[in-house]
XYZ file of C-alpha atoms in Angstrom:
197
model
C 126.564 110.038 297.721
C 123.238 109.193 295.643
C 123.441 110.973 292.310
C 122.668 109.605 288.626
C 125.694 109.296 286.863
C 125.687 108.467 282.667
C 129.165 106.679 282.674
C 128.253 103.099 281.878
C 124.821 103.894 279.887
C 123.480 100.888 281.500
C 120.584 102.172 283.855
C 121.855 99.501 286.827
C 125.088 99.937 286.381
C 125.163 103.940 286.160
C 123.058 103.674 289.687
C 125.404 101.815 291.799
C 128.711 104.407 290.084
C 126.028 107.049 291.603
C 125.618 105.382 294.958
C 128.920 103.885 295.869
C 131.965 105.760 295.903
C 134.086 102.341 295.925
C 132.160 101.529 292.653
C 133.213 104.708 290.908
C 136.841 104.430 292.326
C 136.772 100.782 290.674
C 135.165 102.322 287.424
C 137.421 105.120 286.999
C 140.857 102.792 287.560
C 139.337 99.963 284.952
C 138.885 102.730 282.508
C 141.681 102.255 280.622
C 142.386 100.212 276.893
C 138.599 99.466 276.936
C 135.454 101.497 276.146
C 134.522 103.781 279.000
C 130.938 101.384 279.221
C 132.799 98.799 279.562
C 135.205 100.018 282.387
C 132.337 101.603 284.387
C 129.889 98.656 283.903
C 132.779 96.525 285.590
C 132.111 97.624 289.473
C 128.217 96.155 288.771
C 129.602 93.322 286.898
C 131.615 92.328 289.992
C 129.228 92.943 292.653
C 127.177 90.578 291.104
C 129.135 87.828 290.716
C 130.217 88.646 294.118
C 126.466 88.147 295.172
C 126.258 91.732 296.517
C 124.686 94.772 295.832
C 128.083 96.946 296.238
C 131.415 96.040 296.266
C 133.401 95.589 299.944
C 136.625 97.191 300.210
C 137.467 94.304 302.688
C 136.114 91.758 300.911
C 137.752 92.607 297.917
C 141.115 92.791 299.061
C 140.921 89.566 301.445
C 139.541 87.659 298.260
C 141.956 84.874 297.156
C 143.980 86.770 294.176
C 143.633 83.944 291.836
C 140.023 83.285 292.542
C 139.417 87.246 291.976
C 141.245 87.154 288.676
C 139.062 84.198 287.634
C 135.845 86.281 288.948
C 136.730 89.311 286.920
C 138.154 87.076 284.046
C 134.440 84.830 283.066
C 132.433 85.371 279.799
C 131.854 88.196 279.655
C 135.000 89.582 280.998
C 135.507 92.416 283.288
C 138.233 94.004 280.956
C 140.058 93.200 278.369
C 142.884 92.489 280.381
C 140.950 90.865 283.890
C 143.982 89.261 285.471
C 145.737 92.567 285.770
C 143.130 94.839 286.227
C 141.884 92.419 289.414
C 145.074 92.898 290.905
C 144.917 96.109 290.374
C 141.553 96.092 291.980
C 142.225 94.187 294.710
C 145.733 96.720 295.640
C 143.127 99.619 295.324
C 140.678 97.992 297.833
C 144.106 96.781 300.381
C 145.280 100.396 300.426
C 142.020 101.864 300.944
C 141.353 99.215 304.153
C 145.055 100.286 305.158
C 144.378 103.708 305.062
C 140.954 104.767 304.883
C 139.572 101.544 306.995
C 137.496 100.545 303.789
C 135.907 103.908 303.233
C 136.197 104.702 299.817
C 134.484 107.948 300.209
C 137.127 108.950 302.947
C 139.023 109.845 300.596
C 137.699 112.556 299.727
C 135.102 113.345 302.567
C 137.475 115.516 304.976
C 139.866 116.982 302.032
C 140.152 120.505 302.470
C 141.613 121.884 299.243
C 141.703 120.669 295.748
C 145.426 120.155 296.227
C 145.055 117.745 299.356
C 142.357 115.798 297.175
C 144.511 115.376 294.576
C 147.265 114.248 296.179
C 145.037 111.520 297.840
C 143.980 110.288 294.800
C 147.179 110.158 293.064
C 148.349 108.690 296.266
C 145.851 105.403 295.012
C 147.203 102.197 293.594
C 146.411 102.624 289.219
C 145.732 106.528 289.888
C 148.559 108.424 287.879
C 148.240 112.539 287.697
C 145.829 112.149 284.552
C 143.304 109.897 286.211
C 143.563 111.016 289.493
C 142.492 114.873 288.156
C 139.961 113.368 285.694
C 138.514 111.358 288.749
C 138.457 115.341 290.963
C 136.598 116.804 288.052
C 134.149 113.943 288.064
C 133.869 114.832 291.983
C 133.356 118.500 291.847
C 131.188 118.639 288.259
C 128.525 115.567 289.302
C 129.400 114.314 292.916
C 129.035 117.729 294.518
C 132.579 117.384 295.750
C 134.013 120.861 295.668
C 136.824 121.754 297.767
C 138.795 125.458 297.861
C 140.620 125.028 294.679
C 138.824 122.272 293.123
C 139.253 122.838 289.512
C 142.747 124.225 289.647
C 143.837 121.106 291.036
C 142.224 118.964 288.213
C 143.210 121.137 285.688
C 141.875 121.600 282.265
C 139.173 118.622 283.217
C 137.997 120.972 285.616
C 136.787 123.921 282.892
C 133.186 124.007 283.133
C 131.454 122.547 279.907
C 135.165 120.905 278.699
C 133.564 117.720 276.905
C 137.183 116.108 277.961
C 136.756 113.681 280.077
C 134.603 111.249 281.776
C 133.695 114.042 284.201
C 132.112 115.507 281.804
C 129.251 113.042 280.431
C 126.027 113.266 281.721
C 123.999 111.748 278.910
C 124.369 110.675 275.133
C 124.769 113.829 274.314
C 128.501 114.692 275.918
C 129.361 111.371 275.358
C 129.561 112.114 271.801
C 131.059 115.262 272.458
C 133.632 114.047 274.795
C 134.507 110.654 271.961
C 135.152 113.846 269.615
C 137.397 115.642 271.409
C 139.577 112.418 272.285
C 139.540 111.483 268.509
C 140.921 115.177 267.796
C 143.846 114.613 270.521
C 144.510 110.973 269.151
C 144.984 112.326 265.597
C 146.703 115.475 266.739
C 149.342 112.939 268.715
C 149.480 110.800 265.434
C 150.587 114.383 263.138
C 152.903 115.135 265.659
C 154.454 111.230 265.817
C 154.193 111.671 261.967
C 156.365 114.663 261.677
C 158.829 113.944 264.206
C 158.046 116.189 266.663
């Protein structure tokens, strides 16, 4: 996996989510109740203060929990919510040394159908249906990750040119036009809250 990926617009951060699959498993679970810079800058933001250039699935989950929550929780903090989010981390990088011995990219190296992928991924500590098909369409539209039945199995993020989802951003550009379309679901939630629905 070495691809350039827009996703934190931070040109060091956006080249380790290209070159590390761990990194943009970490990325994609932090991105939630915080910019999407933010969450994808986190996996950079860690292996530094880690001293490494990548993160270590076994490092990571061996790492004393309240020492990790302290790592991800200095100024400037990792999330807005760091002590959480580094457990959740740290579950993430103890089931993929359970299962995957560390390899984030097995995963999804030897999945033979869209379906299979996505269960693995929804099978991931943090990785609900939503995320787990946003993180398949990231895989198939910019990773190169394309299994029988790819975009079927991550559903509308998978429509070519969408502008939905993280999978979708490959410079300022779609950014803008994937913040649009989440506005327009936001407020189209909000109507239907409003009237009851």
């Amino acid at each position: 996996m070495d691809v350039t990926l827009h996703l934190a617009q931070d040109p060091e951060a956006d080249a380790l989510l290209g070159r590390s699959p761990l990194a943009a498993l970490t990325g994609m679970l932090l991105d939630q109740q915080v910019p999407m810079e933010w969450a994808f800058k986190g996996p950079s933001t860690i292996a530094q203060r880690l001293g490494a250039d990548d993160l270590d699935a076994h490092e990571i989950a061996a790492y004393d929990p309240e020492a990790f929550a302290a790592l991800l929780s200095d100024k400037p903090a990792v999330h807005r919510y760091p002590g959480s989010m580094a457990k959740r981390v740290q579950q993430l990088c103890q089931y993929l040394v359970e299962h995957y011995d560390g390899d984030a990219e097995g995963v999804w190296r030897d999945a033979t159908t869209g379906q299979e992928l996505l269960k693995r991924l929804t099978d991931l500590p943090g990785f609900g249906k939503q995320k787990a098909q946003i993180f398949l369409a990231l895989l198939g539209k910019q990773l190169g990750v394309r299994p029988e039945g790819w975009r079927e199995a991550a559903g509308a993020y998978g429509e070519p040119e969408s502008f939905r989802s993280v999978a979708d951003i490959t410079g300022p550009e779609s950014l803008t036009k994937v913040r649009a379309h989440k506005q327009e679901m936001k407020a189209a939630a909000r109507a239907a809250k409003a009237s009851g629905k």
